[in-house]
Structures are given as structure tokens and as C-alpha cells.
Amino acid sequence: MEQFRIIGYYISEVIDMPGYLKGLGEKMLSVSSCLGEMHPGMECCFVNGWRKGEQQVYQKRLKLSDEQYADYAETVRRLFAAKRLDIDCRFVHLSDAENFFQKFCKEIPCRLVSVSTTPVYFEILLEELRNSHSNGLLGGEPDHNVRIGCDILGWDIGGFHSFLCNSLQKELPEAVFNDIGLLCNDFQEVMGFADRIEGKGEPVRWIPCRVGVVGEYRSMGI
């Protein structure tokens, strides 16, 4: 049985499928910043990170009071400084992701997901993170969460691209997608897909990834 090591945990919003990918379905869940919507908004970490008015719009979306939002922003800064939250909105530890989800993200249509891959790809990705803007840390524990699909991701400086960013699914006629835009294919097939698109699209090493939904959040409509 294939073993999967966790790259990290994401609070990822289920959003409308981008227009150029409409043939894949109506909704999408992605941990690529090119396509998906992850939380927290990492602009909280940096002085002058928001453009004028954006912070207020974001706070309103989360339905947080001024006091709650101040706590939100301080929590983000603290976790980032401790290298428990990375620049791509990835939580290294499940406990941090669960606490953040429960405290701040219950009013938006999010899912708490794990992203993992096989040990060989895990080591390749770890080396890439160490040479980028990332904190250079991954979870590493086994992934026992319920699989909801697969993705093919490539790390680029400070975040992931998905193979869908450049419509590389057109190179893979055997690819089958579920109702949130993740691959339904067996992981061995997804590994083969990653090999076939290597060198195409974004200039990244394509990593086949398993996406799981964490614990109690599996019942939230996926």
C-alpha cells in the first residue's frame, strides 16, 4: 500500500470554476493561489499588505468584528513568525489549522484539507522549498485522511501552480474530475500524468499529490 507524507494543511474555499475551465464542472477546490482561495489572507503578515479598502472587504467576508479581526491578524503573524504557517497559506501542524478554522473561518464555504505525496516526491519538494521564499518546512506525518481527489502541483518561489493553470488537462485525455475539480484517477495514474506533462506549462517540477479532507470536515458536502 502506497504511503503518503503530508506536505501540509490548507483551509481552502470551494469557489466557482474559472471560465476557461468550465468544461470540468461548476465548482473548484484548489491549493494553487493561481486558481484557489485559501485562508488566512497572508497580507495580514506584512505592513501595508492590503491595498486601500481590501482589509475591510475581507473582514466583512469573514464576518469578524474589529476585535476578532485584530485577533485574526495577530494569530497569522504569530504562526508565520514561528514557522508554523507558510507563505502559501499552508499550516504545518493540523492543530493550528483546526483551531484557526474553528475560530475564524466558519462563516465561509471552506474545507480543511491535507495535501500529501509519496516519500520520493516529498523529498524533491522539500529541497525546492528550502531554495525558495518558503520557511522550508513540511508536515511529514502519514496521511490517514479520507481522500477526496488528487492534483498535480508545482512549487514556484512562494506557492503552488496546478497543472490546470495552463490547461494541461488537455494533454491528459484519460483524466477524470470530480465535482470540485480534483482528479478521480488512481494515484498511480496521476503519477504517470505528472511524468507526461513534465517540462510543459509552468517551469516547475510537477508533483502528484493526494488531497484529503480532515476529520469531521468530511461531512461538509464534499
PDB file of C-alpha atoms in Angstrom:
ATOM      1  CA  MET A   1       0.000   0.000   0.000  1.00  0.00           C
ATOM      2  CA  GLU A   2       1.391   3.391  -1.011  1.00  0.00           C
ATOM      3  CA  GLN A   3       2.454   5.603   1.902  1.00  0.00           C
ATOM      4  CA  PHE A   4       1.757   9.328   1.718  1.00  0.00           C
ATOM      5  CA  ARG A   5       3.583  12.013   3.689  1.00  0.00           C
ATOM      6  CA  ILE A   6       1.734  15.206   4.463  1.00  0.00           C
ATOM      7  CA  ILE A   7       3.016  18.382   2.843  1.00  0.00           C
ATOM      8  CA  GLY A   8       0.683  20.493   4.965  1.00  0.00           C
ATOM      9  CA  TYR A   9      -2.884  21.553   5.668  1.00  0.00           C
ATOM     10  CA  TYR A  10      -4.928  24.208   3.896  1.00  0.00           C
ATOM     11  CA  ILE A  11      -8.182  25.987   4.634  1.00  0.00           C
ATOM     12  CA  SER A  12      -9.411  26.134   1.064  1.00  0.00           C
ATOM     13  CA  GLU A  13     -12.608  27.722  -0.167  1.00  0.00           C
ATOM     14  CA  VAL A  14     -14.914  25.998  -2.640  1.00  0.00           C
ATOM     15  CA  ILE A  15     -15.256  28.556  -5.423  1.00  0.00           C
ATOM     16  CA  ASP A  16     -16.798  28.828  -8.887  1.00  0.00           C
ATOM     17  CA  MET A  17     -14.793  27.143 -11.608  1.00  0.00           C
ATOM     18  CA  PRO A  18     -12.819  29.700 -13.688  1.00  0.00           C
ATOM     19  CA  GLY A  19     -14.434  30.340 -17.039  1.00  0.00           C
ATOM     20  CA  TYR A  20     -11.637  28.784 -19.096  1.00  0.00           C
ATOM     21  CA  LEU A  21     -12.056  25.509 -17.153  1.00  0.00           C
ATOM     22  CA  LYS A  22     -15.857  25.347 -17.203  1.00  0.00           C
ATOM     23  CA  GLY A  23     -15.837  22.045 -19.038  1.00  0.00           C
ATOM     24  CA  LEU A  24     -14.510  20.397 -15.875  1.00  0.00           C
ATOM     25  CA  GLY A  25     -17.528  21.307 -13.745  1.00  0.00           C
ATOM     26  CA  GLU A  26     -19.095  24.173 -11.837  1.00  0.00           C
ATOM     27  CA  LYS A  27     -17.026  24.262  -8.629  1.00  0.00           C
ATOM     28  CA  MET A  28     -13.355  24.050  -7.688  1.00  0.00           C
ATOM     29  CA  LEU A  29     -11.203  23.428  -4.642  1.00  0.00           C
ATOM     30  CA  SER A  30      -7.535  24.164  -5.219  1.00  0.00           C
ATOM     31  CA  VAL A  31      -4.464  24.935  -3.100  1.00  0.00           C
ATOM     32  CA  SER A  32      -2.877  26.811  -6.002  1.00  0.00           C
ATOM     33  CA  SER A  33      -3.030  30.573  -5.489  1.00  0.00           C
ATOM     34  CA  CYS A  34      -3.462  30.912  -9.254  1.00  0.00           C
ATOM     35  CA  LEU A  35      -6.840  29.192  -9.053  1.00  0.00           C
ATOM     36  CA  GLY A  36      -7.996  28.727  -5.481  1.00  0.00           C
ATOM     37  CA  GLU A  37      -8.904  30.860  -2.497  1.00  0.00           C
ATOM     38  CA  MET A  38      -7.078  29.934   0.710  1.00  0.00           C
ATOM     39  CA  HIS A  39      -7.249  31.327   4.186  1.00  0.00           C
ATOM     40  CA  PRO A  40      -5.779  33.158   6.005  1.00  0.00           C
ATOM     41  CA  GLY A  41      -5.123  36.078   3.713  1.00  0.00           C
ATOM     42  CA  MET A  42      -1.364  36.273   4.103  1.00  0.00           C
ATOM     43  CA  GLU A  43      -1.354  40.036   3.569  1.00  0.00           C
ATOM     44  CA  CYS A  44      -2.100  40.153   7.312  1.00  0.00           C
ATOM     45  CA  CYS A  45       1.551  39.253   7.936  1.00  0.00           C
ATOM     46  CA  PHE A  46       3.047  42.269   6.260  1.00  0.00           C
ATOM     47  CA  VAL A  47       2.916  46.002   6.840  1.00  0.00           C
ATOM     48  CA  ASN A  48       0.856  47.704   4.118  1.00  0.00           C
ATOM     49  CA  GLY A  49      -0.002  44.308   2.670  1.00  0.00           C
ATOM     50  CA  TRP A  50      -3.580  45.277   1.785  1.00  0.00           C
ATOM     51  CA  ARG A  51      -4.465  47.880  -0.796  1.00  0.00           C
ATOM     52  CA  LYS A  52      -6.842  50.574   0.415  1.00  0.00           C
ATOM     53  CA  GLY A  53     -10.185  49.135   1.454  1.00  0.00           C
ATOM     54  CA  GLU A  54      -9.270  45.474   0.861  1.00  0.00           C
ATOM     55  CA  GLN A  55      -8.829  44.635   4.532  1.00  0.00           C
ATOM     56  CA  GLN A  56     -12.329  45.897   5.331  1.00  0.00           C
ATOM     57  CA  VAL A  57     -13.836  43.877   2.478  1.00  0.00           C
ATOM     58  CA  TYR A  58     -12.017  40.749   3.629  1.00  0.00           C
ATOM     59  CA  GLN A  59     -13.032  41.275   7.259  1.00  0.00           C
ATOM     60  CA  LYS A  60     -16.660  41.636   6.194  1.00  0.00           C
ATOM     61  CA  ARG A  61     -16.489  38.379   4.208  1.00  0.00           C
ATOM     62  CA  LEU A  62     -15.252  36.563   7.300  1.00  0.00           C
ATOM     63  CA  LYS A  63     -17.982  38.218   9.406  1.00  0.00           C
ATOM     64  CA  LEU A  64     -15.460  39.209  12.064  1.00  0.00           C
ATOM     65  CA  SER A  65     -15.770  42.162  14.426  1.00  0.00           C
ATOM     66  CA  ASP A  66     -12.883  44.615  14.715  1.00  0.00           C
ATOM     67  CA  GLU A  67     -11.747  42.845  17.875  1.00  0.00           C
ATOM     68  CA  GLN A  68     -11.984  39.416  16.236  1.00  0.00           C
ATOM     69  CA  TYR A  69     -10.133  40.617  13.154  1.00  0.00           C
ATOM     70  CA  ALA A  70      -7.330  42.047  15.278  1.00  0.00           C
ATOM     71  CA  ASP A  71      -7.023  38.611  16.906  1.00  0.00           C
ATOM     72  CA  TYR A  72      -7.095  37.003  13.438  1.00  0.00           C
ATOM     73  CA  ALA A  73      -4.256  39.188  12.141  1.00  0.00           C
ATOM     74  CA  GLU A  74      -2.152  38.711  15.268  1.00  0.00           C
ATOM     75  CA  THR A  75      -2.640  34.925  15.102  1.00  0.00           C
ATOM     76  CA  VAL A  76      -1.453  34.913  11.490  1.00  0.00           C
ATOM     77  CA  ARG A  77       1.633  36.953  12.327  1.00  0.00           C
ATOM     78  CA  ARG A  78       2.465  34.760  15.326  1.00  0.00           C
ATOM     79  CA  LEU A  79       2.123  31.485  13.414  1.00  0.00           C
ATOM     80  CA  PHE A  80       4.144  32.834  10.497  1.00  0.00           C
ATOM     81  CA  ALA A  81       6.935  34.074  12.763  1.00  0.00           C
ATOM     82  CA  ALA A  82       7.032  30.654  14.449  1.00  0.00           C
ATOM     83  CA  LYS A  83       7.276  28.944  11.033  1.00  0.00           C
ATOM     84  CA  ARG A  84       4.029  27.094  11.689  1.00  0.00           C
ATOM     85  CA  LEU A  85       2.280  28.872   8.782  1.00  0.00           C
ATOM     86  CA  ASP A  86       3.977  29.309   5.427  1.00  0.00           C
ATOM     87  CA  ILE A  87       3.735  31.971   2.750  1.00  0.00           C
ATOM     88  CA  ASP A  88       1.302  29.911   0.653  1.00  0.00           C
ATOM     89  CA  CYS A  89      -1.299  29.717   3.490  1.00  0.00           C
ATOM     90  CA  ARG A  90      -0.080  26.226   4.422  1.00  0.00           C
ATOM     91  CA  PHE A  91      -0.319  25.144   8.042  1.00  0.00           C
ATOM     92  CA  VAL A  92       2.487  22.806   9.055  1.00  0.00           C
ATOM     93  CA  HIS A  93       0.568  21.397  12.040  1.00  0.00           C
ATOM     94  CA  LEU A  94      -3.001  20.095  11.994  1.00  0.00           C
ATOM     95  CA  SER A  95      -3.801  21.514  15.439  1.00  0.00           C
ATOM     96  CA  ASP A  96      -3.054  25.058  14.234  1.00  0.00           C
ATOM     97  CA  ALA A  97      -5.218  24.596  11.135  1.00  0.00           C
ATOM     98  CA  GLU A  98      -8.135  23.180  13.131  1.00  0.00           C
ATOM     99  CA  ASN A  99      -8.005  25.946  15.732  1.00  0.00           C
ATOM    100  CA  PHE A 100      -7.811  28.648  13.062  1.00  0.00           C
ATOM    101  CA  PHE A 101     -10.667  27.120  11.077  1.00  0.00           C
ATOM    102  CA  GLN A 102     -12.946  26.898  14.098  1.00  0.00           C
ATOM    103  CA  LYS A 103     -12.145  30.376  15.349  1.00  0.00           C
ATOM    104  CA  PHE A 104     -12.158  32.427  12.172  1.00  0.00           C
ATOM    105  CA  CYS A 105     -13.404  30.621   9.043  1.00  0.00           C
ATOM    106  CA  LYS A 106     -16.757  29.034   9.882  1.00  0.00           C
ATOM    107  CA  GLU A 107     -18.777  31.688   8.035  1.00  0.00           C
ATOM    108  CA  ILE A 108     -17.296  30.974   4.590  1.00  0.00           C
ATOM    109  CA  PRO A 109     -17.588  27.805   2.449  1.00  0.00           C
ATOM    110  CA  CYS A 110     -14.191  26.322   3.294  1.00  0.00           C
ATOM    111  CA  ARG A 111     -12.823  22.824   3.700  1.00  0.00           C
ATOM    112  CA  LEU A 112      -9.846  21.851   5.819  1.00  0.00           C
ATOM    113  CA  VAL A 113      -7.730  19.610   3.617  1.00  0.00           C
ATOM    114  CA  SER A 114      -4.480  17.713   3.785  1.00  0.00           C
ATOM    115  CA  VAL A 115      -2.113  17.608   0.818  1.00  0.00           C
ATOM    116  CA  SER A 116       0.365  14.738   0.647  1.00  0.00           C
ATOM    117  CA  THR A 117       2.591  12.804  -1.705  1.00  0.00           C
ATOM    118  CA  THR A 118       4.871   9.769  -1.770  1.00  0.00           C
ATOM    119  CA  PRO A 119       8.238   9.869   0.059  1.00  0.00           C
ATOM    120  CA  VAL A 120      10.287  10.332  -3.123  1.00  0.00           C
ATOM    121  CA  TYR A 121       8.274  13.336  -4.278  1.00  0.00           C
ATOM    122  CA  PHE A 122       8.151  14.639  -0.701  1.00  0.00           C
ATOM    123  CA  GLU A 123      11.945  14.875  -0.608  1.00  0.00           C
ATOM    124  CA  ILE A 124      12.049  16.573  -4.017  1.00  0.00           C
ATOM    125  CA  LEU A 125       9.554  19.175  -2.846  1.00  0.00           C
ATOM    126  CA  LEU A 126      11.322  19.713   0.472  1.00  0.00           C
ATOM    127  CA  GLU A 127      14.524  20.590  -1.369  1.00  0.00           C
ATOM    128  CA  GLU A 128      12.631  23.024  -3.613  1.00  0.00           C
ATOM    129  CA  LEU A 129      11.079  24.778  -0.618  1.00  0.00           C
ATOM    130  CA  ARG A 130      14.450  25.215   1.049  1.00  0.00           C
ATOM    131  CA  ASN A 131      15.648  27.157  -2.004  1.00  0.00           C
ATOM    132  CA  SER A 132      12.618  29.450  -2.226  1.00  0.00           C
ATOM    133  CA  HIS A 133      10.732  32.080  -0.223  1.00  0.00           C
ATOM    134  CA  SER A 134       9.160  29.314   1.877  1.00  0.00           C
ATOM    135  CA  ASN A 135      10.009  28.641   5.510  1.00  0.00           C
ATOM    136  CA  GLY A 136      11.256  25.317   4.150  1.00  0.00           C
ATOM    137  CA  LEU A 137       9.153  23.107   6.423  1.00  0.00           C
ATOM    138  CA  LEU A 138       6.661  20.335   5.657  1.00  0.00           C
ATOM    139  CA  GLY A 139       4.478  18.238   7.937  1.00  0.00           C
ATOM    140  CA  GLY A 140       5.898  14.827   7.077  1.00  0.00           C
ATOM    141  CA  GLU A 141       3.437  12.667   9.008  1.00  0.00           C
ATOM    142  CA  PRO A 142       1.418   9.884   7.299  1.00  0.00           C
ATOM    143  CA  ASP A 143      -1.816  10.983   5.653  1.00  0.00           C
ATOM    144  CA  HIS A 144      -4.754   8.980   7.037  1.00  0.00           C
ATOM    145  CA  ASN A 145      -7.431  11.474   5.997  1.00  0.00           C
ATOM    146  CA  VAL A 146     -10.222  10.481   3.628  1.00  0.00           C
ATOM    147  CA  ARG A 147      -9.126  11.075   0.044  1.00  0.00           C
ATOM    148  CA  ILE A 148     -11.312  13.470  -1.921  1.00  0.00           C
ATOM    149  CA  GLY A 149      -9.173  13.567  -5.060  1.00  0.00           C
ATOM    150  CA  CYS A 150      -5.741  14.292  -6.477  1.00  0.00           C
ATOM    151  CA  ASP A 151      -3.960  17.242  -8.009  1.00  0.00           C
ATOM    152  CA  ILE A 152      -0.665  17.818  -9.798  1.00  0.00           C
ATOM    153  CA  LEU A 153       1.190  20.732  -8.239  1.00  0.00           C
ATOM    154  CA  GLY A 154       4.461  22.523  -8.896  1.00  0.00           C
ATOM    155  CA  TRP A 155       6.240  24.814  -6.425  1.00  0.00           C
ATOM    156  CA  ASP A 156       7.295  28.213  -7.753  1.00  0.00           C
ATOM    157  CA  ILE A 157       9.128  30.576  -5.355  1.00  0.00           C
ATOM    158  CA  GLY A 158       6.279  31.162  -2.886  1.00  0.00           C
ATOM    159  CA  GLY A 159       3.373  28.920  -3.791  1.00  0.00           C
ATOM    160  CA  PHE A 160       1.940  26.154  -5.917  1.00  0.00           C
ATOM    161  CA  HIS A 161       0.854  26.135  -9.503  1.00  0.00           C
ATOM    162  CA  SER A 162      -1.658  23.492 -10.546  1.00  0.00           C
ATOM    163  CA  PHE A 163      -1.434  21.676 -13.846  1.00  0.00           C
ATOM    164  CA  LEU A 164      -4.790  23.305 -14.581  1.00  0.00           C
ATOM    165  CA  CYS A 165      -3.227  26.797 -14.581  1.00  0.00           C
ATOM    166  CA  ASN A 166      -2.102  26.239 -18.172  1.00  0.00           C
ATOM    167  CA  SER A 167      -4.941  23.853 -19.082  1.00  0.00           C
ATOM    168  CA  LEU A 168      -2.563  20.873 -19.136  1.00  0.00           C
ATOM    169  CA  GLN A 169      -5.541  18.567 -18.654  1.00  0.00           C
ATOM    170  CA  LYS A 170      -5.811  18.838 -22.449  1.00  0.00           C
ATOM    171  CA  GLU A 171      -2.633  16.711 -22.597  1.00  0.00           C
ATOM    172  CA  LEU A 172      -4.333  14.024 -20.488  1.00  0.00           C
ATOM    173  CA  PRO A 173      -7.493  12.708 -22.159  1.00  0.00           C
ATOM    174  CA  GLU A 174      -7.753   9.935 -19.544  1.00  0.00           C
ATOM    175  CA  ALA A 175      -8.076  12.450 -16.689  1.00  0.00           C
ATOM    176  CA  VAL A 176     -11.396  12.263 -14.813  1.00  0.00           C
ATOM    177  CA  PHE A 177     -12.538  15.056 -12.491  1.00  0.00           C
ATOM    178  CA  ASN A 178     -14.949  15.148  -9.572  1.00  0.00           C
ATOM    179  CA  ASP A 179     -17.436  17.887  -8.681  1.00  0.00           C
ATOM    180  CA  ILE A 180     -14.796  20.133  -7.077  1.00  0.00           C
ATOM    181  CA  GLY A 181     -12.245  19.923  -9.890  1.00  0.00           C
ATOM    182  CA  LEU A 182      -9.933  17.298  -8.394  1.00  0.00           C
ATOM    183  CA  LEU A 183      -8.694  14.223 -10.221  1.00  0.00           C
ATOM    184  CA  CYS A 184     -10.593  10.985  -9.554  1.00  0.00           C
ATOM    185  CA  ASN A 185      -7.941   8.773 -11.145  1.00  0.00           C
ATOM    186  CA  ASP A 186      -5.909   6.228  -9.205  1.00  0.00           C
ATOM    187  CA  PHE A 187      -2.732   7.732  -7.755  1.00  0.00           C
ATOM    188  CA  GLN A 188      -0.521   5.562  -9.963  1.00  0.00           C
ATOM    189  CA  GLU A 189      -2.262   7.086 -12.973  1.00  0.00           C
ATOM    190  CA  VAL A 190      -1.762  10.576 -11.539  1.00  0.00           C
ATOM    191  CA  MET A 191       1.959   9.838 -11.181  1.00  0.00           C
ATOM    192  CA  GLY A 192       2.003   8.897 -14.846  1.00  0.00           C
ATOM    193  CA  PHE A 193       0.166  12.107 -15.721  1.00  0.00           C
ATOM    194  CA  ALA A 194       2.821  14.132 -13.864  1.00  0.00           C
ATOM    195  CA  ASP A 195       5.565  12.442 -15.880  1.00  0.00           C
ATOM    196  CA  ARG A 196       3.761  13.157 -19.143  1.00  0.00           C
ATOM    197  CA  ILE A 197       3.396  16.888 -18.505  1.00  0.00           C
ATOM    198  CA  GLU A 198       6.918  17.378 -17.105  1.00  0.00           C
ATOM    199  CA  GLY A 199       8.529  20.305 -18.938  1.00  0.00           C
ATOM    200  CA  LYS A 200       5.178  21.702 -20.065  1.00  0.00           C
ATOM    201  CA  GLY A 201       3.326  24.748 -18.767  1.00  0.00           C
ATOM    202  CA  GLU A 202       4.901  26.492 -15.798  1.00  0.00           C
ATOM    203  CA  PRO A 203       8.677  25.979 -15.336  1.00  0.00           C
ATOM    204  CA  VAL A 204       8.243  23.730 -12.284  1.00  0.00           C
ATOM    205  CA  ARG A 205       8.732  20.114 -11.268  1.00  0.00           C
ATOM    206  CA  TRP A 206       5.254  18.601 -11.380  1.00  0.00           C
ATOM    207  CA  ILE A 207       4.398  16.720  -8.162  1.00  0.00           C
ATOM    208  CA  PRO A 208       1.450  14.272  -7.999  1.00  0.00           C
ATOM    209  CA  CYS A 209      -0.497  14.984  -4.808  1.00  0.00           C
ATOM    210  CA  ARG A 210      -3.249  13.334  -2.801  1.00  0.00           C
ATOM    211  CA  VAL A 211      -5.885  15.649  -1.311  1.00  0.00           C
ATOM    212  CA  GLY A 212      -7.717  14.524   1.822  1.00  0.00           C
ATOM    213  CA  VAL A 213     -10.461  16.087   3.898  1.00  0.00           C
ATOM    214  CA  VAL A 214      -9.701  16.312   7.602  1.00  0.00           C
ATOM    215  CA  GLY A 215     -11.783  14.538  10.266  1.00  0.00           C
ATOM    216  CA  GLU A 216     -15.190  15.986  10.992  1.00  0.00           C
ATOM    217  CA  TYR A 217     -14.995  18.272   7.962  1.00  0.00           C
ATOM    218  CA  ARG A 218     -15.570  15.304   5.668  1.00  0.00           C
ATOM    219  CA  SER A 219     -19.315  15.688   6.231  1.00  0.00           C
ATOM    220  CA  MET A 220     -19.441  19.228   4.881  1.00  0.00           C
ATOM    221  CA  GLY A 221     -20.803  18.490   1.451  1.00  0.00           C
ATOM    222  CA  ILE A 222     -17.774  17.152  -0.425  1.00  0.00           C
TER     223      ILE A 222
END
